[in-house]
Amino acid sequence: MARTTKDRKRQSLKIRSGDQVRVIAGKDRGKQGRVLRVEPSKNRIYVEGLNMAKRHVRPRAASRNAPIPGTEGQLGGVIDIEGPIHISNVMLLDPKGQPTRVRIQRESGKRTRIAARSGAAIE
């Protein structure tokens, strides 16, 4: 029996939305950007301006349940939208802008992300 996303245990990722990351593999290799959204169940992230795809959308009246986020009340046409990138293909940037691995340090029950390269705390 194949595993589904419901069978997998939810894990906490070391990359969060708002972080700066650099792509280390794929068509956007070497580019960097800000994380817009994280999907822990699929191990995927969405990075601003990277892995762009074109979507054809119909004209829509102002409604809350648009199929693509950000298309409410929009004219029809072709739009660019960010696609998902697997978390193994990106590296977090430390405060100095260098790609780094991340350590988790626990002090009095609080988790703090630490850059392995420089030892600086990542907010």
Short mmCIF file of N, CA and C in Angstrom, two decimals:
data_model
loop_
_atom_site.label_atom_id
_atom_site.label_comp_id
_atom_site.label_asym_id
_atom_site.label_seq_id
_atom_site.Cartn_x
_atom_site.Cartn_y
_atom_site.Cartn_z
N MET A 1 0.84 -1.18 0.00
CA MET A 1 0.00 0.00 0.00
C MET A 1 0.88 1.24 0.00
N ALA A 2 0.56 2.14 -0.89
CA ALA A 2 1.35 3.37 -1.01
C ALA A 2 1.03 4.32 0.14
N ARG A 3 2.04 5.05 0.54
CA ARG A 3 1.85 6.04 1.59
C ARG A 3 1.23 7.30 1.02
N THR A 4 0.32 7.86 1.75
CA THR A 4 -0.26 9.14 1.35
C THR A 4 0.27 10.22 2.28
N THR A 5 -0.08 11.44 2.00
CA THR A 5 0.40 12.54 2.84
C THR A 5 -0.20 12.46 4.24
N LYS A 6 -1.35 11.80 4.38
CA LYS A 6 -1.96 11.69 5.70
C LYS A 6 -1.22 10.69 6.58
N ASP A 7 -0.55 9.69 5.97
CA ASP A 7 0.18 8.69 6.74
C ASP A 7 1.45 9.25 7.35
N ARG A 8 2.04 10.24 6.70
CA ARG A 8 3.31 10.77 7.17
C ARG A 8 3.14 11.64 8.41
N LYS A 9 4.13 11.54 9.28
CA LYS A 9 4.12 12.36 10.49
C LYS A 9 4.53 13.78 10.11
N ARG A 10 3.83 14.75 10.65
CA ARG A 10 4.16 16.15 10.35
C ARG A 10 5.47 16.51 11.02
N GLN A 11 6.39 17.06 10.22
CA GLN A 11 7.68 17.45 10.76
C GLN A 11 7.81 18.96 10.72
N SER A 12 8.57 19.50 11.64
CA SER A 12 8.79 20.94 11.62
C SER A 12 9.97 21.22 10.71
N LEU A 13 9.81 22.17 9.82
CA LEU A 13 10.85 22.52 8.87
C LEU A 13 11.72 23.62 9.44
N LYS A 14 12.93 23.70 8.93
CA LYS A 14 13.87 24.72 9.40
C LYS A 14 13.78 25.99 8.57
N ILE A 15 12.95 25.97 7.53
CA ILE A 15 12.73 27.14 6.69
C ILE A 15 11.29 27.61 6.92
N ARG A 16 11.13 28.89 7.15
CA ARG A 16 9.80 29.45 7.42
C ARG A 16 9.49 30.54 6.40
N SER A 17 8.24 30.91 6.32
CA SER A 17 7.87 31.97 5.38
C SER A 17 8.50 33.28 5.85
N GLY A 18 8.97 34.06 4.89
CA GLY A 18 9.66 35.31 5.20
C GLY A 18 11.17 35.17 5.19
N ASP A 19 11.69 33.95 5.21
CA ASP A 19 13.14 33.72 5.19
C ASP A 19 13.71 34.00 3.81
N GLN A 20 14.98 34.36 3.76
CA GLN A 20 15.69 34.51 2.49
C GLN A 20 16.39 33.18 2.19
N VAL A 21 16.20 32.67 0.97
CA VAL A 21 16.80 31.40 0.58
C VAL A 21 17.49 31.54 -0.77
N ARG A 22 18.42 30.62 -1.04
CA ARG A 22 19.08 30.53 -2.34
C ARG A 22 18.81 29.15 -2.92
N VAL A 23 18.47 29.10 -4.19
CA VAL A 23 18.20 27.83 -4.86
C VAL A 23 19.53 27.19 -5.23
N ILE A 24 19.71 25.90 -4.88
CA ILE A 24 20.98 25.22 -5.13
C ILE A 24 20.86 24.17 -6.22
N ALA A 25 19.64 23.90 -6.71
CA ALA A 25 19.46 22.92 -7.79
C ALA A 25 18.23 23.27 -8.58
N GLY A 26 18.25 22.95 -9.88
CA GLY A 26 17.09 23.20 -10.73
C GLY A 26 17.33 24.35 -11.68
N LYS A 27 16.26 24.74 -12.38
CA LYS A 27 16.39 25.75 -13.42
C LYS A 27 16.71 27.13 -12.88
N ASP A 28 16.39 27.40 -11.61
CA ASP A 28 16.66 28.70 -11.00
C ASP A 28 17.88 28.67 -10.09
N ARG A 29 18.80 27.75 -10.34
CA ARG A 29 19.98 27.59 -9.50
C ARG A 29 20.78 28.89 -9.40
N GLY A 30 21.16 29.25 -8.16
CA GLY A 30 21.94 30.45 -7.93
C GLY A 30 21.11 31.68 -7.61
N LYS A 31 19.82 31.63 -7.89
CA LYS A 31 18.95 32.78 -7.60
C LYS A 31 18.50 32.72 -6.15
N GLN A 32 18.14 33.87 -5.62
CA GLN A 32 17.66 33.92 -4.24
C GLN A 32 16.41 34.77 -4.15
N GLY A 33 15.66 34.53 -3.10
CA GLY A 33 14.41 35.26 -2.91
C GLY A 33 13.83 34.98 -1.54
N ARG A 34 12.66 35.59 -1.29
CA ARG A 34 11.98 35.48 -0.01
C ARG A 34 10.93 34.39 -0.09
N VAL A 35 10.82 33.58 0.95
CA VAL A 35 9.85 32.50 0.99
C VAL A 35 8.46 33.09 1.23
N LEU A 36 7.53 32.78 0.33
CA LEU A 36 6.17 33.28 0.44
C LEU A 36 5.29 32.34 1.26
N ARG A 37 5.45 31.04 1.02
CA ARG A 37 4.56 30.06 1.62
C ARG A 37 5.32 28.75 1.80
N VAL A 38 5.00 28.01 2.87
CA VAL A 38 5.63 26.73 3.16
C VAL A 38 4.54 25.68 3.28
N GLU A 39 4.75 24.53 2.63
CA GLU A 39 3.82 23.40 2.74
C GLU A 39 4.58 22.22 3.36
N PRO A 40 4.55 22.09 4.69
CA PRO A 40 5.32 21.04 5.36
C PRO A 40 4.88 19.63 4.97
N SER A 41 3.60 19.43 4.68
CA SER A 41 3.14 18.09 4.35
C SER A 41 3.72 17.59 3.03
N LYS A 42 4.04 18.51 2.12
CA LYS A 42 4.60 18.13 0.82
C LYS A 42 6.09 18.44 0.71
N ASN A 43 6.69 19.00 1.77
CA ASN A 43 8.10 19.41 1.76
C ASN A 43 8.40 20.38 0.62
N ARG A 44 7.51 21.32 0.39
CA ARG A 44 7.66 22.28 -0.69
C ARG A 44 7.54 23.71 -0.15
N ILE A 45 8.23 24.62 -0.84
CA ILE A 45 8.12 26.04 -0.50
C ILE A 45 7.87 26.82 -1.78
N TYR A 46 7.34 28.02 -1.62
CA TYR A 46 7.11 28.93 -2.74
C TYR A 46 7.99 30.15 -2.50
N VAL A 47 8.86 30.46 -3.47
CA VAL A 47 9.81 31.56 -3.33
C VAL A 47 9.42 32.67 -4.30
N GLU A 48 9.45 33.90 -3.81
CA GLU A 48 9.03 35.06 -4.58
C GLU A 48 9.87 35.21 -5.86
N GLY A 49 9.20 35.17 -7.01
CA GLY A 49 9.86 35.40 -8.29
C GLY A 49 10.61 34.21 -8.86
N LEU A 50 10.54 33.04 -8.23
CA LEU A 50 11.27 31.88 -8.72
C LEU A 50 10.33 30.74 -9.10
N ASN A 51 10.77 29.91 -10.04
CA ASN A 51 9.99 28.79 -10.56
C ASN A 51 8.64 29.28 -11.08
N MET A 52 8.70 30.31 -11.89
CA MET A 52 7.49 30.95 -12.39
C MET A 52 6.81 30.07 -13.44
N ALA A 53 5.47 30.05 -13.38
CA ALA A 53 4.67 29.32 -14.35
C ALA A 53 3.56 30.24 -14.83
N LYS A 54 3.09 29.99 -16.03
CA LYS A 54 2.01 30.81 -16.60
C LYS A 54 0.69 30.09 -16.35
N ARG A 55 -0.31 30.84 -15.92
CA ARG A 55 -1.64 30.29 -15.71
C ARG A 55 -2.64 31.13 -16.50
N HIS A 56 -3.55 30.45 -17.18
CA HIS A 56 -4.60 31.14 -17.92
C HIS A 56 -5.82 31.23 -17.01
N VAL A 57 -6.27 32.44 -16.75
CA VAL A 57 -7.39 32.64 -15.83
C VAL A 57 -8.54 33.32 -16.55
N ARG A 58 -9.75 32.97 -16.14
CA ARG A 58 -10.95 33.59 -16.67
C ARG A 58 -11.21 34.89 -15.94
N PRO A 59 -11.93 35.79 -16.58
CA PRO A 59 -12.33 37.01 -15.86
C PRO A 59 -13.23 36.62 -14.69
N ARG A 60 -13.00 37.21 -13.54
CA ARG A 60 -13.77 36.86 -12.35
C ARG A 60 -14.31 38.12 -11.70
N ALA A 61 -15.52 37.98 -11.19
CA ALA A 61 -16.07 39.04 -10.35
C ALA A 61 -15.40 38.94 -8.99
N ALA A 62 -15.55 39.97 -8.18
CA ALA A 62 -14.93 39.95 -6.85
C ALA A 62 -15.56 38.85 -6.02
N SER A 63 -14.80 37.80 -5.76
CA SER A 63 -15.28 36.71 -4.91
C SER A 63 -14.13 36.23 -4.04
N ARG A 64 -14.48 35.60 -2.95
CA ARG A 64 -13.44 35.18 -1.99
C ARG A 64 -12.81 33.85 -2.35
N ASN A 65 -13.51 33.00 -3.09
CA ASN A 65 -13.00 31.66 -3.34
C ASN A 65 -12.44 31.52 -4.75
N ALA A 66 -11.44 32.32 -5.07
CA ALA A 66 -10.79 32.23 -6.37
C ALA A 66 -9.89 31.00 -6.40
N PRO A 67 -9.79 30.32 -7.56
CA PRO A 67 -8.98 29.11 -7.64
C PRO A 67 -7.48 29.37 -7.47
N ILE A 68 -7.02 30.55 -7.87
CA ILE A 68 -5.62 30.91 -7.71
C ILE A 68 -5.57 32.13 -6.81
N PRO A 69 -4.81 32.07 -5.70
CA PRO A 69 -4.77 33.22 -4.77
C PRO A 69 -4.31 34.49 -5.48
N GLY A 70 -4.96 35.59 -5.19
CA GLY A 70 -4.59 36.87 -5.76
C GLY A 70 -5.28 37.20 -7.07
N THR A 71 -6.25 36.36 -7.51
CA THR A 71 -6.92 36.62 -8.78
C THR A 71 -8.35 37.11 -8.59
N GLU A 72 -8.72 37.52 -7.39
CA GLU A 72 -10.07 38.00 -7.14
C GLU A 72 -10.31 39.30 -7.89
N GLY A 73 -11.43 39.39 -8.60
CA GLY A 73 -11.79 40.62 -9.29
C GLY A 73 -10.83 41.00 -10.40
N GLN A 74 -10.23 40.02 -11.05
CA GLN A 74 -9.19 40.29 -12.05
C GLN A 74 -9.73 40.06 -13.45
N LEU A 75 -9.18 40.78 -14.41
CA LEU A 75 -9.50 40.55 -15.79
C LEU A 75 -8.90 39.21 -16.21
N GLY A 76 -9.44 38.62 -17.24
CA GLY A 76 -8.91 37.36 -17.73
C GLY A 76 -7.59 37.57 -18.44
N GLY A 77 -6.85 36.50 -18.65
CA GLY A 77 -5.59 36.57 -19.37
C GLY A 77 -4.59 35.58 -18.83
N VAL A 78 -3.34 35.79 -19.16
CA VAL A 78 -2.26 34.91 -18.73
C VAL A 78 -1.50 35.61 -17.62
N ILE A 79 -1.37 34.94 -16.47
CA ILE A 79 -0.63 35.52 -15.34
C ILE A 79 0.56 34.65 -15.00
N ASP A 80 1.56 35.25 -14.38
CA ASP A 80 2.71 34.50 -13.87
C ASP A 80 2.47 34.22 -12.40
N ILE A 81 2.74 33.00 -12.00
CA ILE A 81 2.54 32.60 -10.61
C ILE A 81 3.71 31.73 -10.18
N GLU A 82 4.11 31.84 -8.90
CA GLU A 82 5.23 31.06 -8.39
C GLU A 82 4.82 29.60 -8.24
N GLY A 83 5.73 28.71 -8.60
CA GLY A 83 5.50 27.28 -8.44
C GLY A 83 6.26 26.76 -7.23
N PRO A 84 5.95 25.54 -6.79
CA PRO A 84 6.62 24.98 -5.62
C PRO A 84 8.04 24.52 -5.93
N ILE A 85 8.90 24.60 -4.92
CA ILE A 85 10.28 24.10 -4.99
C ILE A 85 10.47 23.18 -3.79
N HIS A 86 11.09 22.03 -4.01
CA HIS A 86 11.33 21.11 -2.90
C HIS A 86 12.36 21.73 -1.95
N ILE A 87 12.16 21.50 -0.64
CA ILE A 87 13.03 22.16 0.34
C ILE A 87 14.48 21.68 0.25
N SER A 88 14.71 20.49 -0.33
CA SER A 88 16.09 20.01 -0.46
C SER A 88 16.85 20.78 -1.53
N ASN A 89 16.14 21.54 -2.36
CA ASN A 89 16.78 22.29 -3.43
C ASN A 89 17.06 23.75 -3.08
N VAL A 90 16.85 24.13 -1.81
CA VAL A 90 17.15 25.49 -1.38
C VAL A 90 17.97 25.45 -0.09
N MET A 91 18.73 26.53 0.13
CA MET A 91 19.47 26.70 1.38
C MET A 91 19.11 28.04 1.97
N LEU A 92 18.96 28.05 3.27
CA LEU A 92 18.65 29.27 4.00
C LEU A 92 19.87 30.18 3.99
N LEU A 93 19.64 31.49 3.89
CA LEU A 93 20.73 32.46 3.95
C LEU A 93 20.84 33.00 5.37
N ASP A 94 22.06 33.06 5.88
CA ASP A 94 22.26 33.61 7.23
C ASP A 94 22.19 35.13 7.17
N PRO A 95 22.24 35.82 8.30
CA PRO A 95 22.14 37.28 8.29
C PRO A 95 23.19 37.98 7.42
N LYS A 96 24.33 37.34 7.16
CA LYS A 96 25.36 37.94 6.32
C LYS A 96 25.12 37.67 4.84
N GLY A 97 24.10 36.83 4.51
CA GLY A 97 23.79 36.54 3.11
C GLY A 97 24.48 35.31 2.56
N GLN A 98 25.08 34.50 3.43
CA GLN A 98 25.75 33.29 3.00
C GLN A 98 24.83 32.08 3.18
N PRO A 99 24.82 31.13 2.23
CA PRO A 99 24.00 29.93 2.42
C PRO A 99 24.54 29.08 3.56
N THR A 100 23.64 28.54 4.37
CA THR A 100 24.06 27.81 5.54
C THR A 100 23.07 26.70 5.89
N ARG A 101 23.55 25.71 6.62
CA ARG A 101 22.65 24.73 7.22
C ARG A 101 22.17 25.33 8.54
N VAL A 102 21.15 24.72 9.10
CA VAL A 102 20.52 25.30 10.29
C VAL A 102 20.57 24.30 11.44
N ARG A 103 20.98 24.77 12.60
CA ARG A 103 20.91 23.98 13.83
C ARG A 103 19.79 24.54 14.68
N ILE A 104 19.22 23.68 15.51
CA ILE A 104 18.19 24.10 16.45
C ILE A 104 18.79 24.07 17.85
N GLN A 105 18.72 25.18 18.54
CA GLN A 105 19.22 25.26 19.91
C GLN A 105 18.04 25.51 20.83
N ARG A 106 17.97 24.72 21.89
CA ARG A 106 16.85 24.86 22.83
C ARG A 106 17.36 25.42 24.14
N GLU A 107 16.75 26.52 24.56
CA GLU A 107 17.09 27.12 25.85
C GLU A 107 15.80 27.39 26.59
N SER A 108 15.68 26.81 27.75
CA SER A 108 14.51 26.94 28.61
C SER A 108 13.20 26.72 27.85
N GLY A 109 13.19 25.67 27.03
CA GLY A 109 11.98 25.31 26.30
C GLY A 109 11.70 26.10 25.04
N LYS A 110 12.60 27.00 24.66
CA LYS A 110 12.38 27.81 23.46
C LYS A 110 13.34 27.38 22.36
N ARG A 111 12.78 27.17 21.15
CA ARG A 111 13.59 26.78 20.00
C ARG A 111 14.17 28.01 19.33
N THR A 112 15.47 27.98 19.05
CA THR A 112 16.12 29.07 18.33
C THR A 112 16.88 28.47 17.16
N ARG A 113 16.70 29.07 15.98
CA ARG A 113 17.44 28.60 14.81
C ARG A 113 18.80 29.29 14.78
N ILE A 114 19.85 28.49 14.59
CA ILE A 114 21.22 28.99 14.57
C ILE A 114 21.84 28.64 13.22
N ALA A 115 22.51 29.60 12.58
CA ALA A 115 23.22 29.33 11.33
C ALA A 115 24.46 28.52 11.62
N ALA A 116 24.61 27.37 10.98
CA ALA A 116 25.74 26.49 11.23
C ALA A 116 27.04 27.12 10.74
N ARG A 117 26.98 27.93 9.69
CA ARG A 117 28.18 28.53 9.13
C ARG A 117 28.77 29.63 10.00
N SER A 118 27.91 30.54 10.47
CA SER A 118 28.42 31.68 11.21
C SER A 118 28.10 31.64 12.71
N GLY A 119 27.16 30.80 13.11
CA GLY A 119 26.76 30.74 14.52
C GLY A 119 25.79 31.82 14.93
N ALA A 120 25.34 32.63 13.96
CA ALA A 120 24.41 33.72 14.28
C ALA A 120 22.98 33.18 14.41
N ALA A 121 22.21 33.82 15.25
CA ALA A 121 20.80 33.43 15.42
C ALA A 121 20.00 33.95 14.22
N ILE A 122 19.07 33.13 13.75
CA ILE A 122 18.23 33.50 12.62
C ILE A 122 16.85 33.83 13.17
N GLU A 123 16.40 35.03 12.90
CA GLU A 123 15.08 35.48 13.41
C GLU A 123 13.99 35.07 12.46
#
